[in-house]
PDB file of C-alpha atoms in Angstrom:
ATOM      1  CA  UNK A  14      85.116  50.643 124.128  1.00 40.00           C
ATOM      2  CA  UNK A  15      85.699  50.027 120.484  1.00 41.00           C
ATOM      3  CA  UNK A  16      86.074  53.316 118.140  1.00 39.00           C
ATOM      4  CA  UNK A  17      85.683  52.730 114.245  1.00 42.00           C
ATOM      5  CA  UNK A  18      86.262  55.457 112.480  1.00 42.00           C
ATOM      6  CA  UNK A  19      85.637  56.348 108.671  1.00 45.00           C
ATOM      7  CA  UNK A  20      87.583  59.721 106.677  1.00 46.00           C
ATOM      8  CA  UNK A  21      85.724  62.104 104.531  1.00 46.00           C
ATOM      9  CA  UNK A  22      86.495  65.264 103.365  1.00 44.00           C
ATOM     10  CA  UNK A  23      85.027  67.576 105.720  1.00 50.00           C
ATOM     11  CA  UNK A  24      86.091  65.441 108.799  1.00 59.00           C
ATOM     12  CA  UNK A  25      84.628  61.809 109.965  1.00 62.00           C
ATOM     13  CA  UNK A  26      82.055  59.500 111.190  1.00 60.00           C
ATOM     14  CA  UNK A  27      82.798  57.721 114.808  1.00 64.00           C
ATOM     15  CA  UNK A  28      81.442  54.586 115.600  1.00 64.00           C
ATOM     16  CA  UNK A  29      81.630  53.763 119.177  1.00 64.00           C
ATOM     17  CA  UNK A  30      80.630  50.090 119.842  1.00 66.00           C
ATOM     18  CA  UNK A  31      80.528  48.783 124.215  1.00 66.00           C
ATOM     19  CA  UNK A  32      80.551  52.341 125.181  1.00 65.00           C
ATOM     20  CA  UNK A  33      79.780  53.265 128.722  1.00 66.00           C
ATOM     21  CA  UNK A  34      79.748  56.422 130.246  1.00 67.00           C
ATOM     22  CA  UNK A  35      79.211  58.172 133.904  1.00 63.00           C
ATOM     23  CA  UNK A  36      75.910  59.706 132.186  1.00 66.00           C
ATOM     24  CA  UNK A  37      73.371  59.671 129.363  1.00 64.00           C
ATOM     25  CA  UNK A  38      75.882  62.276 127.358  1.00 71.00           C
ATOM     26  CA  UNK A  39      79.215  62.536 126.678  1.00 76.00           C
ATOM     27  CA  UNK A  40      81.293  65.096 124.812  1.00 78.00           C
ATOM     28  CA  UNK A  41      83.458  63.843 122.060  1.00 79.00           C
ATOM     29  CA  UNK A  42      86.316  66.296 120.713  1.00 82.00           C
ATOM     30  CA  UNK A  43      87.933  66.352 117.397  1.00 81.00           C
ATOM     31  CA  UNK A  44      91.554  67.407 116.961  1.00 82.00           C
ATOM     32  CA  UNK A  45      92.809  68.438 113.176  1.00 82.00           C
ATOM     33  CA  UNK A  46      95.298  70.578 112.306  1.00 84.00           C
ATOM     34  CA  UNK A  47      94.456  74.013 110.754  1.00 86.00           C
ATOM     35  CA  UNK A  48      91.043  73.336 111.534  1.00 84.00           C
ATOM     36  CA  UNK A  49      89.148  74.205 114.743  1.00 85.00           C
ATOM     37  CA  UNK A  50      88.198  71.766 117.151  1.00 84.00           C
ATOM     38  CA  UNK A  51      84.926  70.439 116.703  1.00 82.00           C
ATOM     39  CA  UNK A  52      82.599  68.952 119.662  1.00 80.00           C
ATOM     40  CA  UNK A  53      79.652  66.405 119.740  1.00 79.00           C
ATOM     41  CA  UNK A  54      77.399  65.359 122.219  1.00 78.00           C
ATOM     42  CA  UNK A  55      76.446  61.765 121.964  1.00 76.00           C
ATOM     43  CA  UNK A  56      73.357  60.572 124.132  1.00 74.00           C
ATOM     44  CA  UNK A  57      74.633  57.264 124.952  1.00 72.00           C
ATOM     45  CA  UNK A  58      72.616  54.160 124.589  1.00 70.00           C
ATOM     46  CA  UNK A  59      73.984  51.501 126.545  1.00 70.00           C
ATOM     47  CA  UNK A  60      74.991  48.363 124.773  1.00 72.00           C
ATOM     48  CA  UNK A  61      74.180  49.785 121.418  1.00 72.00           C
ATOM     49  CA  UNK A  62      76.414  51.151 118.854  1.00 74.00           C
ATOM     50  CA  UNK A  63      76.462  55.091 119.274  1.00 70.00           C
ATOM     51  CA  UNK A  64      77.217  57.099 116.324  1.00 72.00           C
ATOM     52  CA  UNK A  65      78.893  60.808 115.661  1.00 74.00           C
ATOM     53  CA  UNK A  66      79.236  62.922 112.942  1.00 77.00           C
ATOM     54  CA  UNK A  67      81.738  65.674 113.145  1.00 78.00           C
ATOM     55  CA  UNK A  68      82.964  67.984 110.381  1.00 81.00           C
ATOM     56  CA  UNK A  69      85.867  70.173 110.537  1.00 81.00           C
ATOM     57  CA  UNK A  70      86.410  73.922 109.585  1.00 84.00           C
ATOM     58  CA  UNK A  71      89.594  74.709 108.145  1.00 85.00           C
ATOM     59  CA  UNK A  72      90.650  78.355 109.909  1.00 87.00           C
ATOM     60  CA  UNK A  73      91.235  81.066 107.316  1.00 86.00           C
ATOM     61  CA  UNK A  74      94.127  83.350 107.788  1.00 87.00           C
ATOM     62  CA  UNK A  75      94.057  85.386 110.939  1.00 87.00           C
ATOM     63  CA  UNK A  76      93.396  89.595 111.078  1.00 93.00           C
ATOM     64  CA  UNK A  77      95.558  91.141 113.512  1.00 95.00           C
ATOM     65  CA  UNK A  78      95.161  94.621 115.410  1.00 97.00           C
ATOM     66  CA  UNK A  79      97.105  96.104 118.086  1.00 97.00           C
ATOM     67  CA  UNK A  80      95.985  94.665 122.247  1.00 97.00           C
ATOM     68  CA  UNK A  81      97.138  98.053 123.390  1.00 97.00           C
ATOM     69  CA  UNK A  82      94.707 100.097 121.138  1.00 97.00           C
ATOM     70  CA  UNK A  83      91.916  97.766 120.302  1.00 97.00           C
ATOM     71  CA  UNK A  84      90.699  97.230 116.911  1.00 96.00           C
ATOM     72  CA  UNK A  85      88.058  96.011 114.281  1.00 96.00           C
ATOM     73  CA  UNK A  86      88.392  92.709 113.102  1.00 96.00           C
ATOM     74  CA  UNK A  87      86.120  91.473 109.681  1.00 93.00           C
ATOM     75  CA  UNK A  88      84.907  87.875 109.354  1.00 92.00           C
ATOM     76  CA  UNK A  89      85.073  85.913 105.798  1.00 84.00           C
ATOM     77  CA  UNK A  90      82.097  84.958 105.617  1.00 82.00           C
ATOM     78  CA  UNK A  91      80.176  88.196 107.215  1.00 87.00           C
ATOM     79  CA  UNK A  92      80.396  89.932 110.303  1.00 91.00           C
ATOM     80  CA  UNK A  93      82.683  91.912 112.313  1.00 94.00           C
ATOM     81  CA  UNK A  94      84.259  92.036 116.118  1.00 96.00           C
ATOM     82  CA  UNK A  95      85.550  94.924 117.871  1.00 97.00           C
ATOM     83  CA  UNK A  96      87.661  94.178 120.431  1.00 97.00           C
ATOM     84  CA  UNK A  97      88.065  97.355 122.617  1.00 97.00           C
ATOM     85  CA  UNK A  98      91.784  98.601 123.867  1.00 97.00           C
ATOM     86  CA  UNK A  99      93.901  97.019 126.809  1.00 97.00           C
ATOM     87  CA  UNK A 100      90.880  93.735 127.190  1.00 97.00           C
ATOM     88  CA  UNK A 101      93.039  90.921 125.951  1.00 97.00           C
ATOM     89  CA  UNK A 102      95.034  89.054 128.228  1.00 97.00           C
ATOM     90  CA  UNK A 103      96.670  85.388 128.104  1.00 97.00           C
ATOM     91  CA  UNK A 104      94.615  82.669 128.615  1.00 96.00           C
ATOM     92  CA  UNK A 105      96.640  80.561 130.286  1.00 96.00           C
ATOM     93  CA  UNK A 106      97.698  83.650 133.758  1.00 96.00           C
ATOM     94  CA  UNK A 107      95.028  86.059 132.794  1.00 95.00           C
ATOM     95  CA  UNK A 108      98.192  88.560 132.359  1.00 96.00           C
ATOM     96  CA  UNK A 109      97.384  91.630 130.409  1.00 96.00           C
ATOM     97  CA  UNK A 110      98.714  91.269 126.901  1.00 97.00           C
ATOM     98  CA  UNK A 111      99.784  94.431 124.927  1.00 95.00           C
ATOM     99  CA  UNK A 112     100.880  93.047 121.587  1.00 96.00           C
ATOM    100  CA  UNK A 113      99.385  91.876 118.033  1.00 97.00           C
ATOM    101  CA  UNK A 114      96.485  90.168 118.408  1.00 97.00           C
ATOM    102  CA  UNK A 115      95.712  87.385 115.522  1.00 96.00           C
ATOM    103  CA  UNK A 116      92.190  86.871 115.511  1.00 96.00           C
ATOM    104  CA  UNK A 117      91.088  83.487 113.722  1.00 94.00           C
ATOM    105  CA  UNK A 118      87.406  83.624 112.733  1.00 92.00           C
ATOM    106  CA  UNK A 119      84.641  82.380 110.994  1.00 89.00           C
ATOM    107  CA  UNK A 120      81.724  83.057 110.242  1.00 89.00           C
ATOM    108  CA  UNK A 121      79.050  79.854 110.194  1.00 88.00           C
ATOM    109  CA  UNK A 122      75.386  80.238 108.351  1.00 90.00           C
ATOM    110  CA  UNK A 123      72.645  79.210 110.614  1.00 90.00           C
ATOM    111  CA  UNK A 124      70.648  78.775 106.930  1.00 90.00           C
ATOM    112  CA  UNK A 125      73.224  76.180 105.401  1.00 88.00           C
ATOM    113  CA  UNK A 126      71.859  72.769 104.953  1.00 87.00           C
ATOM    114  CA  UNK A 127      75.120  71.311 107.362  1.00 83.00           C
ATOM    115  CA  UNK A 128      74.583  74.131 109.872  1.00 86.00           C
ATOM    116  CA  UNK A 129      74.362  71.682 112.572  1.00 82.00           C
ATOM    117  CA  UNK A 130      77.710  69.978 110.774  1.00 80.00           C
ATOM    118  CA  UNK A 131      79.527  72.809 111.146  1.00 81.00           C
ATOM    119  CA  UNK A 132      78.831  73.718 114.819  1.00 78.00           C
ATOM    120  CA  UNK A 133      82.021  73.545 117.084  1.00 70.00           C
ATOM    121  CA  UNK A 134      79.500  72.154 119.508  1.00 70.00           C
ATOM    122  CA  UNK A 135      75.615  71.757 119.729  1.00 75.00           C
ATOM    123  CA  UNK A 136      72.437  74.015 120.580  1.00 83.00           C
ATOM    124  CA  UNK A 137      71.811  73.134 124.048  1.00 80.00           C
ATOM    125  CA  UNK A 138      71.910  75.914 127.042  1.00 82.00           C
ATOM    126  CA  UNK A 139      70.878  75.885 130.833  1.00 85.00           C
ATOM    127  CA  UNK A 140      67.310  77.887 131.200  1.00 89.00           C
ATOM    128  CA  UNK A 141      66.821  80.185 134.391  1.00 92.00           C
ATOM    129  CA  UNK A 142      65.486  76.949 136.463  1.00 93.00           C
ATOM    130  CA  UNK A 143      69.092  74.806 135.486  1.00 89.00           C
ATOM    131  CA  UNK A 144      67.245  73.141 133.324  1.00 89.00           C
ATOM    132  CA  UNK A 145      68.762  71.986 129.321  1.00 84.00           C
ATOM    133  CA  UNK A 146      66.491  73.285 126.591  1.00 89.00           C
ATOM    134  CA  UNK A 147      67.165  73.665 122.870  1.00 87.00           C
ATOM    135  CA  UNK A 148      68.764  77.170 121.346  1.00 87.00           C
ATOM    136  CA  UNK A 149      68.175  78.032 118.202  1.00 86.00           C
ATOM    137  CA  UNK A 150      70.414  80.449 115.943  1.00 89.00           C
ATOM    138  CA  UNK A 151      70.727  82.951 113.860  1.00 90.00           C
ATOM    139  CA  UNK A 152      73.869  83.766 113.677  1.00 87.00           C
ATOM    140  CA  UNK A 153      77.231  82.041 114.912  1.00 88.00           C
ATOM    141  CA  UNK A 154      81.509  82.731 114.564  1.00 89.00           C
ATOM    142  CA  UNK A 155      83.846  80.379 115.570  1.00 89.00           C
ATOM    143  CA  UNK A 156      86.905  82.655 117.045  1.00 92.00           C
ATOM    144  CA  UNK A 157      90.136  82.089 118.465  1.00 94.00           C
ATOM    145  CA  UNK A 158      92.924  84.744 119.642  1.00 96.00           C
ATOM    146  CA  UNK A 159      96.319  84.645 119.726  1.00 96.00           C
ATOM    147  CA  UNK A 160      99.804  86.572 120.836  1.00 97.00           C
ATOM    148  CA  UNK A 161     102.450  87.125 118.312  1.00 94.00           C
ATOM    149  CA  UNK A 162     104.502  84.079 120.064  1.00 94.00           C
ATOM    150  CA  UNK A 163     101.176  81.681 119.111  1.00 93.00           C
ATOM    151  CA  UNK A 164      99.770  81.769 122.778  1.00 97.00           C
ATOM    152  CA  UNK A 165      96.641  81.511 123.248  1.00 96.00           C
ATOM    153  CA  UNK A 166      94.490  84.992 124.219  1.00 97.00           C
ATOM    154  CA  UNK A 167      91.267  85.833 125.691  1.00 97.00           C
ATOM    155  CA  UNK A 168      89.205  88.801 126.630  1.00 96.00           C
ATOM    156  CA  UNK A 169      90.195  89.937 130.191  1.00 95.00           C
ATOM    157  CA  UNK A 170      87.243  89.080 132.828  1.00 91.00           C
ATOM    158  CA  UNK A 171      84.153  91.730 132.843  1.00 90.00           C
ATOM    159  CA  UNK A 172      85.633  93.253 129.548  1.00 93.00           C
ATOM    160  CA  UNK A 173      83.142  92.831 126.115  1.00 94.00           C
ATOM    161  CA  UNK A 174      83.550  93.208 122.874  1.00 96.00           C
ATOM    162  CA  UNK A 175      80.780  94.189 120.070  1.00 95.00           C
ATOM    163  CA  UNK A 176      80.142  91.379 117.617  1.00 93.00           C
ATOM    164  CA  UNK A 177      78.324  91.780 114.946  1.00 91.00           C
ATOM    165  CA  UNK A 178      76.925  89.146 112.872  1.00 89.00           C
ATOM    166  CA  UNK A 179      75.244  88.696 109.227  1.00 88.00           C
ATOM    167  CA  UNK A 180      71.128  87.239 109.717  1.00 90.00           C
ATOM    168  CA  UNK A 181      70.241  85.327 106.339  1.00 91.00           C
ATOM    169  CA  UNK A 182      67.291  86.920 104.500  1.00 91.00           C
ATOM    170  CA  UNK A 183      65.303  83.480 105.187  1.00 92.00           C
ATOM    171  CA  UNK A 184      65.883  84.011 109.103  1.00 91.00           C
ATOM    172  CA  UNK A 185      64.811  87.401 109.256  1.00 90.00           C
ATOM    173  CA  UNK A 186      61.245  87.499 109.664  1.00 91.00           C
ATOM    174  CA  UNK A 187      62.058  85.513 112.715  1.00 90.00           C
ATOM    175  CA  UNK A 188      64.913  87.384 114.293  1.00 87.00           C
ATOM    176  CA  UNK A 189      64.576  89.165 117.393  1.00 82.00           C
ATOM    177  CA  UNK A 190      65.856  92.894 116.916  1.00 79.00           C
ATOM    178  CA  UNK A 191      69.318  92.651 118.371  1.00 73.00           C
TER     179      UNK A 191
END
């Protein structure tokens, strides 16, 4: 396989030339630093050149609140989470965690022309039948936790927490009600 690859400012375009995969799709990850990683699918064609476009989002500063007592974290760009007491635990043991929690968010616009840009991944789900079918959106954050010694955190298993997310006045109309 043959990558080409060409900078831009918000991230690059991949050229993959004599690409051949296990199946028709294949996830391609991009790693920047101070930016979230960002996923493609590419629907290989075989012995074509296959093309990706992947733009990276910088993180903002992270929000903190205490593990032990929960907290109420706003996103830049709309939206809030609230992340209820004793539910975060380390990602990599699944150990309760009981200190400051940095939460790195962002909010992404479903109504911004490079919506689909932006993504960290792409709009495809499993229906009831295990079947793929197209989401749609009206609303995403891109979030990441993470313990006061930069490990990486996580909501403890069966434990939720409330997000709450900004619906552009041009998706409204459309919206379900929650």
């Amino acid at each position: 396989m043959e990558l080409t690859h060409q900078n831009t400012k918000w991230g690059g375009f991949f050229q993959f030339a004599e690409m051949n995969t296990a199946k028709n799709a294949t996830i391609v990850k991009a790693e920047k630093a101070g930016s979230y990683d960002a996923y493609r699918t590419i629907y290989v064609q075989s012995n074509e050149d296959n093309f990706v476009k992947i733009m990276m989002l910088e993180k903002p500063t992270g929000n903190t609140f205490s593990a032990s007592s929960g907290g109420i974290v706003t996103i830049p760009g709309g939206g809030q989470i609230e992340f209820p007491a004793n539910a975060i635990v380390e990602a990599s043991n699944s150990q309760s965690y009981s200190g400051m929690v940095s939460v790195v968010a962002k909010n992404i616009d479903p109504s911004s022309d490079d919506f689909t840009d932006q993504m960290p991944g792409d709009l495809r789900g499993l229906n009831n039948l295990g079947a793929e079918q197209a989401l749609s959106s009206f609303g995403m954050q891109v979030v990441e936790l993470f313990g006061s010694g930069g490990q990486k955190l996580q909501l403890g298993n069966s434990l939720k927490a409330t997000i709450s997310l900004p619906i552009p006045n041009s998706l409204t109309a459309s919206a379900p009600n929650e």
